[in-house]
Coordinates of C-alpha atoms in Angstrom, one line a residue:
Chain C
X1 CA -0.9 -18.3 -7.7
X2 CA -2.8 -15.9 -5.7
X3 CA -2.2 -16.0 -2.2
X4 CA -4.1 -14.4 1.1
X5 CA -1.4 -13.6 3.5
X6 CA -0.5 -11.6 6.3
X7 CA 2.6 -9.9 5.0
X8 CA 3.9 -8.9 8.8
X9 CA 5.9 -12.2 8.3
X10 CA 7.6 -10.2 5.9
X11 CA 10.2 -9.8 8.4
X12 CA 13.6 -9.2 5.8
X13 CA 11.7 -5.6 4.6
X14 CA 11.0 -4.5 8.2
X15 CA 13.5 -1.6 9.7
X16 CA 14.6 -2.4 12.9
X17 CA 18.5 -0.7 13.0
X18 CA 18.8 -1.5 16.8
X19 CA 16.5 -3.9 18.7
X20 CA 18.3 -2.9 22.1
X21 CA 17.1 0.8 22.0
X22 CA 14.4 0.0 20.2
X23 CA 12.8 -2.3 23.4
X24 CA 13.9 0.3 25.7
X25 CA 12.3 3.1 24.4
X26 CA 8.9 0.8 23.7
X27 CA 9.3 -0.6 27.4
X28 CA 9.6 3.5 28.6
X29 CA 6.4 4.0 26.6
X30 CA 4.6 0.9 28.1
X31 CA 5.3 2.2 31.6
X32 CA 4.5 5.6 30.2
X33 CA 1.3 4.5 28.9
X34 CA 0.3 2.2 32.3
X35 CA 0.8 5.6 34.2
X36 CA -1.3 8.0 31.9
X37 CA -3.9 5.1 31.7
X38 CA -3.7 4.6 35.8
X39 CA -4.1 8.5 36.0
X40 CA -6.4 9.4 33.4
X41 CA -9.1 6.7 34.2
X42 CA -9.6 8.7 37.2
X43 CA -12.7 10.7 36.9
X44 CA -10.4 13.9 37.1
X45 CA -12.6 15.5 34.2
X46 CA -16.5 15.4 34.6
X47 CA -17.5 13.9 31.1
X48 CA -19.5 15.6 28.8
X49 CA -22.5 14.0 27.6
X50 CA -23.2 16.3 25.1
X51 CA -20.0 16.5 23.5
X52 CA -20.3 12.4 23.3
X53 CA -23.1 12.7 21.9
X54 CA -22.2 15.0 19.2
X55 CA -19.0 12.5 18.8
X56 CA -20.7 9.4 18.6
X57 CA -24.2 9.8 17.6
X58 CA -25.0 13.3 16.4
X59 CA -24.5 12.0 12.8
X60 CA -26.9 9.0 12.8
X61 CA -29.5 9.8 15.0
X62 CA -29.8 13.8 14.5
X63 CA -28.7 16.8 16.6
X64 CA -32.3 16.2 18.9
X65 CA -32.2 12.9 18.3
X66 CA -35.1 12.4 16.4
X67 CA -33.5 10.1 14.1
X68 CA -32.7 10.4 10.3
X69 CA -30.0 7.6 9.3
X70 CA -30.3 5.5 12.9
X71 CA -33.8 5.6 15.0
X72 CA -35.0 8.1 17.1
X73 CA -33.7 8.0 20.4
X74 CA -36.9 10.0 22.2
X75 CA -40.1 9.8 21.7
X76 CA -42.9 12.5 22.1
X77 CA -45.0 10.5 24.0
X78 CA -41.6 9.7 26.3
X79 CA -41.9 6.0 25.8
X80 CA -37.8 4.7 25.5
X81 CA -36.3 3.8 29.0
X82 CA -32.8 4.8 29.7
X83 CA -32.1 1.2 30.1
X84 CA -32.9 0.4 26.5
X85 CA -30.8 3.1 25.2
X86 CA -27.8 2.4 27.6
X87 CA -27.8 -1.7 26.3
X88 CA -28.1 -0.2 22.7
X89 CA -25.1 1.8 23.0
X90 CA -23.4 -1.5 24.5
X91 CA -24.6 -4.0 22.5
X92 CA -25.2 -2.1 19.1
X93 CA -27.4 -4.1 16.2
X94 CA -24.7 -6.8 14.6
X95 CA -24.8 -6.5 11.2
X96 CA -27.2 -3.6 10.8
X97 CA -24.1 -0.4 10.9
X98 CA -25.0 0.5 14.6
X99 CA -21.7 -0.6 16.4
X100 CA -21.1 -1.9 20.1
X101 CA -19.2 0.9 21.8
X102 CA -17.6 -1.4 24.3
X103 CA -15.1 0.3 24.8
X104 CA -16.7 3.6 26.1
X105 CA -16.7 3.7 30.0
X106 CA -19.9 3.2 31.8
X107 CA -19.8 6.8 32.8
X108 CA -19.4 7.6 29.5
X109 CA -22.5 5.8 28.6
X110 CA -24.2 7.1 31.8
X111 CA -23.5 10.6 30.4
X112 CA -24.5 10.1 26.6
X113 CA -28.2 8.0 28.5
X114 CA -28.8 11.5 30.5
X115 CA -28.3 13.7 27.5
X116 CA -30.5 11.8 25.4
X117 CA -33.0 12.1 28.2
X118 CA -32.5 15.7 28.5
X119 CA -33.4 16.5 24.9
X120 CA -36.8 14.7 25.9
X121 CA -37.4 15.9 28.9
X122 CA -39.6 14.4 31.8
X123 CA -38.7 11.6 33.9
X124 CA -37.7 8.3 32.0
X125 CA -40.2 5.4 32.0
X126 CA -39.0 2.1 33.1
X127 CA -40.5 -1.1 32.7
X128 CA -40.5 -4.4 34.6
X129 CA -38.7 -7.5 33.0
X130 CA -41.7 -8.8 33.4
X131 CA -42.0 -11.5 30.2
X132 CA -45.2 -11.5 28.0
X133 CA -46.7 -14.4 27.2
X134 CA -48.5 -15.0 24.5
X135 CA -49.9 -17.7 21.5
X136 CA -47.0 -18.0 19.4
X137 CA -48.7 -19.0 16.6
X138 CA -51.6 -16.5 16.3
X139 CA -48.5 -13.8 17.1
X140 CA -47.0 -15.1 13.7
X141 CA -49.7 -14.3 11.2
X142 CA -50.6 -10.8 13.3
X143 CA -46.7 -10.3 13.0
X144 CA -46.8 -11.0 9.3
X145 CA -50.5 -9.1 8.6
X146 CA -49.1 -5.6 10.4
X147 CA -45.1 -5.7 10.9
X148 CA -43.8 -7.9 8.2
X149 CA -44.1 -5.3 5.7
X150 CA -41.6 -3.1 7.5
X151 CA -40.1 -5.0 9.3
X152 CA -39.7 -7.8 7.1
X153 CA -41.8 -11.5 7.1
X154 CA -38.4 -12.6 9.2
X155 CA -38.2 -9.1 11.6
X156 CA -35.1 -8.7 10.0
X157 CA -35.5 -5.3 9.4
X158 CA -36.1 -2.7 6.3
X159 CA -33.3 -2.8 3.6
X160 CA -30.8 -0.3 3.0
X161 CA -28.5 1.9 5.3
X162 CA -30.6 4.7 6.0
X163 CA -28.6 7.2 4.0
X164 CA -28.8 9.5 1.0
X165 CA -30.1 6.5 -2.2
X166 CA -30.3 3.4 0.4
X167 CA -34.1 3.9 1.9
X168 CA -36.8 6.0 0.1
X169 CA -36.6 9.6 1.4
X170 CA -40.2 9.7 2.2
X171 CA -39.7 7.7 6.0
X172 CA -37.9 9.5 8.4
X173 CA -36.4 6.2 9.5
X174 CA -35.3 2.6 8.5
X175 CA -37.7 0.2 10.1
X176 CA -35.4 -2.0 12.6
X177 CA -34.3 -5.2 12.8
X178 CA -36.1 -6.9 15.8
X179 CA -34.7 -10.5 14.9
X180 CA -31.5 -9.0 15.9
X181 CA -29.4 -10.1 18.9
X182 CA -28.8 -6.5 20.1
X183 CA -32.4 -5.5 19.9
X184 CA -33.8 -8.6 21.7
X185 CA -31.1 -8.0 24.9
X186 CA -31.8 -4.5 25.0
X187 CA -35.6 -4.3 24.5
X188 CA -37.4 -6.1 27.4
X189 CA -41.4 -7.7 26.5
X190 CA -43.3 -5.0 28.6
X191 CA -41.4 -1.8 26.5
X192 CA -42.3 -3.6 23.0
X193 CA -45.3 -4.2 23.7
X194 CA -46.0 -0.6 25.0
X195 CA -44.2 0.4 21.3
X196 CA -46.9 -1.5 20.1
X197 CA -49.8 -0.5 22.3
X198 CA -49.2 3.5 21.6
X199 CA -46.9 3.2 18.6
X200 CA -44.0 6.2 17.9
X201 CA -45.5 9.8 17.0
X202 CA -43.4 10.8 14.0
X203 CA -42.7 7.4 12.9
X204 CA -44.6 5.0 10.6
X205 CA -44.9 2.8 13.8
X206 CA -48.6 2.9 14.7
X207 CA -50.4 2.1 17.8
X208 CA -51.8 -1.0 17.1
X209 CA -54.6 -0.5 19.3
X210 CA -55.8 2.3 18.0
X211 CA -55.7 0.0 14.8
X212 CA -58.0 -2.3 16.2
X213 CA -56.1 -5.4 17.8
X214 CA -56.6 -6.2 21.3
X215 CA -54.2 -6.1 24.0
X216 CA -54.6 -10.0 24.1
X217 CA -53.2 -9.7 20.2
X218 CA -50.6 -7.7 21.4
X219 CA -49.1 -10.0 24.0
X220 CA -49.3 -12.6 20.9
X221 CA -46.7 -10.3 18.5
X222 CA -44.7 -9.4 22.1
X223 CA -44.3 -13.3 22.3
X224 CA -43.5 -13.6 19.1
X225 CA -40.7 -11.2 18.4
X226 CA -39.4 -12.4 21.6
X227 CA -39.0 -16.2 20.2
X228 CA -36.5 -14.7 17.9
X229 CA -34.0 -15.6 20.5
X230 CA -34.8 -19.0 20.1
X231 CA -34.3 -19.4 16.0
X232 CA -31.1 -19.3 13.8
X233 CA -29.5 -16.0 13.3
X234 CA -31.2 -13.6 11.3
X235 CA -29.7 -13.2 7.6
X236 CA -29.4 -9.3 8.2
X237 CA -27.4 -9.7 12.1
X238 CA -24.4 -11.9 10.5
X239 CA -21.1 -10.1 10.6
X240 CA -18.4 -11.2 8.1
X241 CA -15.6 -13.8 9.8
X242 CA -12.5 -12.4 10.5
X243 CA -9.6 -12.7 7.8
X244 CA -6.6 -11.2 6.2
X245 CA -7.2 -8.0 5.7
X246 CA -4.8 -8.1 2.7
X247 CA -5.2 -10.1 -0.4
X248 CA -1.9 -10.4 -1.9
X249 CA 0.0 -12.7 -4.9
X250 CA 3.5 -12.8 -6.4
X251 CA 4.4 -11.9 -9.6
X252 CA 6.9 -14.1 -11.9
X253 CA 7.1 -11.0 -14.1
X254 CA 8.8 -7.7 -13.8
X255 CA 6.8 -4.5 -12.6
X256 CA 5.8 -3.1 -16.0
X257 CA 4.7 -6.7 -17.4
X258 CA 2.5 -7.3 -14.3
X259 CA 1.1 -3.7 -14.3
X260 CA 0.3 -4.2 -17.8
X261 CA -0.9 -8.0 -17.0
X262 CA -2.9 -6.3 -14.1
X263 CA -4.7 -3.5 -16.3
X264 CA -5.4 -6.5 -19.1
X265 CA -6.9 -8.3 -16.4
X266 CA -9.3 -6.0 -15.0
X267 CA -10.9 -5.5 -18.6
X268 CA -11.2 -9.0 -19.3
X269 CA -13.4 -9.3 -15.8
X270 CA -15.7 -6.6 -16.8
X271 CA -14.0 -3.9 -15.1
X272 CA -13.0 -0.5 -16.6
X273 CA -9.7 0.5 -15.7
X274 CA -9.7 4.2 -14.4
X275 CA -6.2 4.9 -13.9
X276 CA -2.7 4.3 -13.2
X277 CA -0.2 6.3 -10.5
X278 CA 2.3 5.9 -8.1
X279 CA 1.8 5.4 -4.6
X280 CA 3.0 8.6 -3.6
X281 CA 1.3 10.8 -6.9
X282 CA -0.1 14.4 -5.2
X283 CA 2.3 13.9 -2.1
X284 CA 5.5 14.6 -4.2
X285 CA 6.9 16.9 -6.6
X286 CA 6.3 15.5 -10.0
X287 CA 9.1 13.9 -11.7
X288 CA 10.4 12.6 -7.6
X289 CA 7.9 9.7 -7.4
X290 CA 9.0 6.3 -5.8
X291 CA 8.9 4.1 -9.7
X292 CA 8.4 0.8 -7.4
X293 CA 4.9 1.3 -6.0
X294 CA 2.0 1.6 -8.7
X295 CA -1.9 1.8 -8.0
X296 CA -4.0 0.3 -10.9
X297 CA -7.4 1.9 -10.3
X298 CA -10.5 0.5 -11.4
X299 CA -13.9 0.2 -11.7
X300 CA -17.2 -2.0 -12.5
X301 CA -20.2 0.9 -12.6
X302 CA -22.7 -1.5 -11.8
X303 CA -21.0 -3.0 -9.1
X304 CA -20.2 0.6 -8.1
X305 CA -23.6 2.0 -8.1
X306 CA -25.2 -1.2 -6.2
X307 CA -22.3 -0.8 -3.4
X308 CA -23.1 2.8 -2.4
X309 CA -27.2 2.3 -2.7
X310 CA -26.8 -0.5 0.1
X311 CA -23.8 1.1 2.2
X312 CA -22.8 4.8 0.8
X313 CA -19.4 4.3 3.4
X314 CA -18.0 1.9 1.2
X315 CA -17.2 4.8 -1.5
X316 CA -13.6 5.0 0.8
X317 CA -12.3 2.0 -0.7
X318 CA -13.8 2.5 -4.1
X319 CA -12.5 3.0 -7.0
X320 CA -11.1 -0.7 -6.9
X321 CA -7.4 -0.9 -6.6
X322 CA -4.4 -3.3 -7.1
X323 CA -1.1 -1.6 -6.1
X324 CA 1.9 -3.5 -7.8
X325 CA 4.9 -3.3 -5.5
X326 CA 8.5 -3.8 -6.2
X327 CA 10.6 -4.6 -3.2
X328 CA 13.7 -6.4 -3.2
X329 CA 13.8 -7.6 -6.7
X330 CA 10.4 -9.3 -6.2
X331 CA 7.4 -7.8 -7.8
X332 CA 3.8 -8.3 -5.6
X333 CA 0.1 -7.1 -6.7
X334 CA -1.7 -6.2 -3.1
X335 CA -5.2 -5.4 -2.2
X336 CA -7.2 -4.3 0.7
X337 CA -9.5 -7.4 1.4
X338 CA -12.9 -6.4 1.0
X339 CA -13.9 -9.1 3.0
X340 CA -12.7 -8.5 6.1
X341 CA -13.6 -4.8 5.2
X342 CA -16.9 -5.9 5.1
X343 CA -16.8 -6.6 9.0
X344 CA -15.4 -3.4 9.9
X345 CA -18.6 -1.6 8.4
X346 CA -21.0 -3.9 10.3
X347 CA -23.5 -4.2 7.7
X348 CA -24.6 -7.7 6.7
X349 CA -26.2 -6.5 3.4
X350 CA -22.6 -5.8 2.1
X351 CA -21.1 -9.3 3.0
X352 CA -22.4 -11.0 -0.1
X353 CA -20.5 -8.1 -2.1
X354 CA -17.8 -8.1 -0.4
X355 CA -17.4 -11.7 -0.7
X356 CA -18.0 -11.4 -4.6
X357 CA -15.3 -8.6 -4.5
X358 CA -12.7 -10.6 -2.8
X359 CA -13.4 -13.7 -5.3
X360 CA -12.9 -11.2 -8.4
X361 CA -9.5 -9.2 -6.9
X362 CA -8.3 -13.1 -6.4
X363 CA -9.2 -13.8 -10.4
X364 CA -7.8 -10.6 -11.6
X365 CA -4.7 -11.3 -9.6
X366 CA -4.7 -15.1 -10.9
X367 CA -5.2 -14.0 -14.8
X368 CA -2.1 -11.3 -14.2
X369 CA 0.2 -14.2 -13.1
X370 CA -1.0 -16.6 -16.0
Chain E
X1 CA 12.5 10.6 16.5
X2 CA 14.5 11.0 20.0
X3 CA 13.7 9.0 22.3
X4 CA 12.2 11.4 24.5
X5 CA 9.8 13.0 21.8
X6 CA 8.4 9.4 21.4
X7 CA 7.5 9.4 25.1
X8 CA 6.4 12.7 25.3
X9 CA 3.8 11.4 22.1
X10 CA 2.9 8.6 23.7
X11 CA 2.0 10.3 27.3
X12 CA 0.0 12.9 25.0
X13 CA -1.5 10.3 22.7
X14 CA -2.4 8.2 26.0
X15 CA -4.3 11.4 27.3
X16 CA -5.9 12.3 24.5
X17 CA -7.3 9.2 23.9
X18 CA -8.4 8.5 27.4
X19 CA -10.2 11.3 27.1
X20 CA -12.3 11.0 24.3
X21 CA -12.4 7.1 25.0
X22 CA -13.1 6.1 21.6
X23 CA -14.5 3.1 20.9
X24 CA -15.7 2.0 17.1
X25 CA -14.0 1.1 13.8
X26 CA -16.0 3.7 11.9
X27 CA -16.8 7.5 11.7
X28 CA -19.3 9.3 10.6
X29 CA -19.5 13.5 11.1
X30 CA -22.4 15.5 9.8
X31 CA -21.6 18.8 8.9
X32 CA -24.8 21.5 8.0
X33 CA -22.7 23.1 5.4
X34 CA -23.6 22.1 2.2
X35 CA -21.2 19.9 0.0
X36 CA -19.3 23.0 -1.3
X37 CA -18.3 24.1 1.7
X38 CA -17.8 21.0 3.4
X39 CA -15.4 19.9 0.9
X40 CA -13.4 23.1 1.1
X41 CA -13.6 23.2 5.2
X42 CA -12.4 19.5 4.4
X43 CA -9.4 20.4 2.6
X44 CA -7.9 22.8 4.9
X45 CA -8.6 21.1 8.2
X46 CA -6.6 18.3 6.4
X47 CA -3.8 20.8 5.0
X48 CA -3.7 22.6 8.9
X49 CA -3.0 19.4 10.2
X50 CA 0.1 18.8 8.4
X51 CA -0.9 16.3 5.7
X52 CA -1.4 16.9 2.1
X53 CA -4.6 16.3 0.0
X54 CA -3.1 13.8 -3.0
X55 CA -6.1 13.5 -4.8
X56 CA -10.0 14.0 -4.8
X57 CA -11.9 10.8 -6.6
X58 CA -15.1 12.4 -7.8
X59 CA -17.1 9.3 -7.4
X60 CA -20.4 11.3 -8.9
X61 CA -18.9 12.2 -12.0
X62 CA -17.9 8.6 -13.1
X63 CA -21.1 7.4 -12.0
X64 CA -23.0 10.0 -13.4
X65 CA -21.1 9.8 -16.5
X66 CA -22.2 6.3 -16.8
X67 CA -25.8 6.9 -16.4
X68 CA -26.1 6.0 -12.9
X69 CA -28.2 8.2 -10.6
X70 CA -25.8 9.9 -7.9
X71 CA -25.9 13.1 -5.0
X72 CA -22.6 14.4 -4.6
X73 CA -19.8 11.9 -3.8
X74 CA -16.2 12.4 -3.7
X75 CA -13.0 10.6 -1.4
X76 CA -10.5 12.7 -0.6
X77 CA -6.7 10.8 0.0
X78 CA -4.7 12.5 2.2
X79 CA -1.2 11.8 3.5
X80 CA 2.7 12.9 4.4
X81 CA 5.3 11.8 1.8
X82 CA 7.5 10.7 3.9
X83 CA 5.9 8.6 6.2
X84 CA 4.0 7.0 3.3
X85 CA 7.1 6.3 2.1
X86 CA 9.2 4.9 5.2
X87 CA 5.4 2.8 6.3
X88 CA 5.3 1.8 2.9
X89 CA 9.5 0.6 2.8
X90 CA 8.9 -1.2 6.3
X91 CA 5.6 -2.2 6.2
X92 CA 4.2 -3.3 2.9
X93 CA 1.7 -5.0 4.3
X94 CA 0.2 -1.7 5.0
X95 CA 0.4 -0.3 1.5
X96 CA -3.6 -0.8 0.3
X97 CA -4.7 1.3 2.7
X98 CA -2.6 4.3 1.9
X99 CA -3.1 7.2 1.5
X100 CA -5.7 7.5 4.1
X101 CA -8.6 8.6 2.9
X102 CA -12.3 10.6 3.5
X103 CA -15.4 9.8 1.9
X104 CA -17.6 12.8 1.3
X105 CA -21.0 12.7 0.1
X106 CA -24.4 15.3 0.1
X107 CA -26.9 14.3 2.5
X108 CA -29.9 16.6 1.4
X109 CA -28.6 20.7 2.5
X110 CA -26.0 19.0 4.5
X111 CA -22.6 16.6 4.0
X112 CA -21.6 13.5 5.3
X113 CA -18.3 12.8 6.0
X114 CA -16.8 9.0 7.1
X115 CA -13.7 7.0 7.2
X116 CA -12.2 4.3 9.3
X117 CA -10.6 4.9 12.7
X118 CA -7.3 4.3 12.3
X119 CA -6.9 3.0 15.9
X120 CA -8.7 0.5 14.2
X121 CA -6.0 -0.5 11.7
X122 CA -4.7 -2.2 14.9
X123 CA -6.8 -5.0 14.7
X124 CA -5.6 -5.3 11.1
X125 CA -1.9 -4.5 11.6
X126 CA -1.3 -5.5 15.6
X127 CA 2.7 -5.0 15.1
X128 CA 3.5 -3.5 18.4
X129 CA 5.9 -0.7 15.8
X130 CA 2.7 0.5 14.3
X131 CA 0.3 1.2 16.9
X132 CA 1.8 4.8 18.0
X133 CA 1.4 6.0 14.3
X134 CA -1.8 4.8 14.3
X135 CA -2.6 6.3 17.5
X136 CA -1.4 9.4 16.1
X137 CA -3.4 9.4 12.8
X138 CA -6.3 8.7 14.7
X139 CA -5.7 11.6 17.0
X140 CA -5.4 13.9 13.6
X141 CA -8.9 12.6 11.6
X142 CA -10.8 13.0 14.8
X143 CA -9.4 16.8 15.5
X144 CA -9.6 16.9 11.1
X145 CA -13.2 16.3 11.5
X146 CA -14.3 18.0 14.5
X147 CA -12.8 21.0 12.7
X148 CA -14.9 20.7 9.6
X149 CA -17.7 20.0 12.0
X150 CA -17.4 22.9 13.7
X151 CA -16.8 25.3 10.6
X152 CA -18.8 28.1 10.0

């Protein structure tokens, strides 16, 4: 039977020679750590916006950030408010890669807000928290006449990650999600509907005055995006549960039968298997490998290809893989869970996949143990 | 490990990271060399750090092989023998994650490189015994990229 466990339980394969020193060296390191914590989160060091900018956003949103993978942080016409970029950074987009960075220190975030700022130039606009109103209804079928078509009939966004196969290459950007919970706390009424009075230079995003709607119009598509709030999660914001991040089944058989039941497995669920090593092949001298630890690497092309068009990160746990572990006389196949992977890449167009991964690992698993 | 090695580690680890204040589970670095170089730059950061490079999976060539349309694509794994070997004896649970790994790919003229924190294996893996190797292996991949970043 396949099983999803946590193997930390596991506690008769755990070292732990002697709990005494052991608990006094951890309790020195906690004390250790509460005085370099206690020290350090004075502002002894005046924090570098830049270099957290290059850390944590460089790579998404471009050296200038002008965009490329995530958004474009400026705009020529100076239109983005620090306030909207500082609840970005907190609040992320769930589901659509852009994370929460709750962890960073608000002076952190302060610093990363006034280099962004500083690549623009100019004093940042602000905007009241004034709320739009507006006709709901007519702000539906403007919303699905001139936004639906990038940002989908549901605002949930344009598909794909933003990198190298995943959007086409001839947008500079990924349209984004407004039905999204991080979106709708960051932007206020009055800054979307100045997005939509003068539009993004450099983006497809026009003005939609200049396009011929009225202000009146505009207020209707403002009040609209802004009722998101009030409906059921978009499809493209849902971030997979949390679960074992291990799926994991005993073996009745030896090693070599349930490698070979393994490798018969994988073709018989359209998989091609790739190949077979230890655990510890390239690290060691050949012919000094550990015999009890053995990765069954393999592959479904299709499957392959579809995974990196949506999210090209997921290539670091691709090929597939079963290890087969022997470890006090009991032989286990183990797998990373690609479920609870899913989570960890915050991109809701890989859940589905992810979920159809775990269900196949669990078969292959189950038809090895037959 | 003596015990006063494992403080010392920790008091550095507990600067370092309160320092760079890192905060999500995943990291991407863009680097303007093109894949070639990147890959390269890759392989020695990781080698300079003390690991080993156990194997590069050339994602693009299988796919290509198959027909499938592909840029550049390759995950390089990446470990030390013997700690994959004593984290693998004590903590089986952690054995489909290892060797730790970077995934690699052509983004135009310039590379991509990403990976999972490893601080982030914490969530995973809370066992209190883990969290100063993690700690330390995300130390290494941050410096390990910053270094290919920052190659010329």
């Amino acid at each position: 039977m396949t099983s999803n466990s946590d193997l930390s339980a596991c506690s008769s394969v755990q070292a732990n020679p002697k709990p005494g020193m052991f608990k006094s060296v951890m309790n020195i390191q906690l004390f250790v750590f509460g005085l370099a914590s206690a020290f350090f989160a004075t502002p002894l060091l005046a924090v570098d916006g830049a270099a957290l900018y290059v850390q944590y956003c460089n790579a998404c949103h471009g050296e200038r950030s002008g965009g490329g993978i995530g958004v474009p942080l400026t705009s020529p016409q100076n239109l983005i408010p620090d306030d909207y970029v500082r609840k970005t950074i907190r609040n992320g987009r769930p589901g659509r890669v852009m994370p929460a960075f709750a962890a960073l220190t608000d002076e952190d975030v302060d610093a990363i807000v006034k280099h962004v700022q500083s690549l623009h130039g100019g004093k940042p606009p602000s905007y009241a928290n004034t709320p739009v109103k507006g006709n709901l209804k007519h702000g539906k079928d403007l919303f699905a006449q001139h936004c639906a078509a990038c940002h989908g009939d549901n605002g949930q966004g344009g598909e794909g990650t933003g990198v190298t196969l995943s959007r086409p290459r001839n947008l500079p950007i990924m349209a984004p999600a407004l039905h999204n919970p991080g979106f709708l706390a960051s932007a206020n009424d009055q800054f979307i509907k100045t997005m939509l009075m003068q539009g993004i230079q450099g983006t497809p995003m026009i003005s939609f005055l200049k396009a011929g709607l009225k202000e009146k119009d505009i207020d209707d598509i403002v009040a609209f995006i802004r009722h998101f709030e009030k409906e059921p999660i978009s499809r493209t914001a849902i971030i997979a549960d949390k679960v074992d991040p291990i799926i994991s089944a005993d073996s009745p058989y030896d090693l070599q039968t349930t490698i070979d039941n393994v490798k018969q497995a994988v073709g018989l669920n359209n998989f091609v298997f790739i190949r077979e090593q230890t655990l510890d092949d390239g690290l060691v001298a050949s012919g000094k490998n550990d015999p009890h630890q053995h990765i069954i690497y393999f592959c479904n092309f299709n499957l392959l290809s579809e995974a990196l068009r949506t999210d090209p990160r997921v290539g670091l746990f691709l090929p597939c893989r079963i290890t087969v572990v022997e470890q006090n006389g009991k032989v286990r196949m183990m797998a990373a869970n690609p479920k609870r992977l899913s989570r960890l890449f915050n991109n809701s167009e890989l859940n589905r996949m992810c979920d159809q991964m775990t269900k196949m690992y669990r078969t292959i698993m189950d038809d090895a143990t037959l | 490990m003596n015990i006063f090695f494992r403080v010392f580690l920790s008091f550095f680890i507990c600067f370092s990271l309160s320092t760079s204040a890192n905060a999500d589970e995943m990291i991407m670095v863009r680097s303007d060399r093109d894949f070639a170089e990147t890959m390269n730059a890759l392989q020695d950061a990781i080698d300079h750090h003390g690991y080993k490079v156990s194997k590069v999976q050339r994602v693009d060539v299988g796919l290509e092989a198959k027909g499938y349309k592909t840029d550049k694509y390759r995950v390089v794994f990446y470990g030390k023998a013997d700690e994959i070997a004593s984290l693998a004896k004590n903590y089986p649970q952690l054995i489909p994650f290892l060797p730790l790994s970077v995934a690699i790919f052509a983004e135009g003229d310039q590379t991509m490189l990403t990976t999972i924190r490893p601080r982030s294996f914490k969530a995973l893996f809370p066992d209190a015994a883990l969290q100063t190797t993690f700690a330390l292996w995300d130390h290494d991949l941050v410096s390990i990229l910053e270094d290919v970043r920052q190659s010329h």
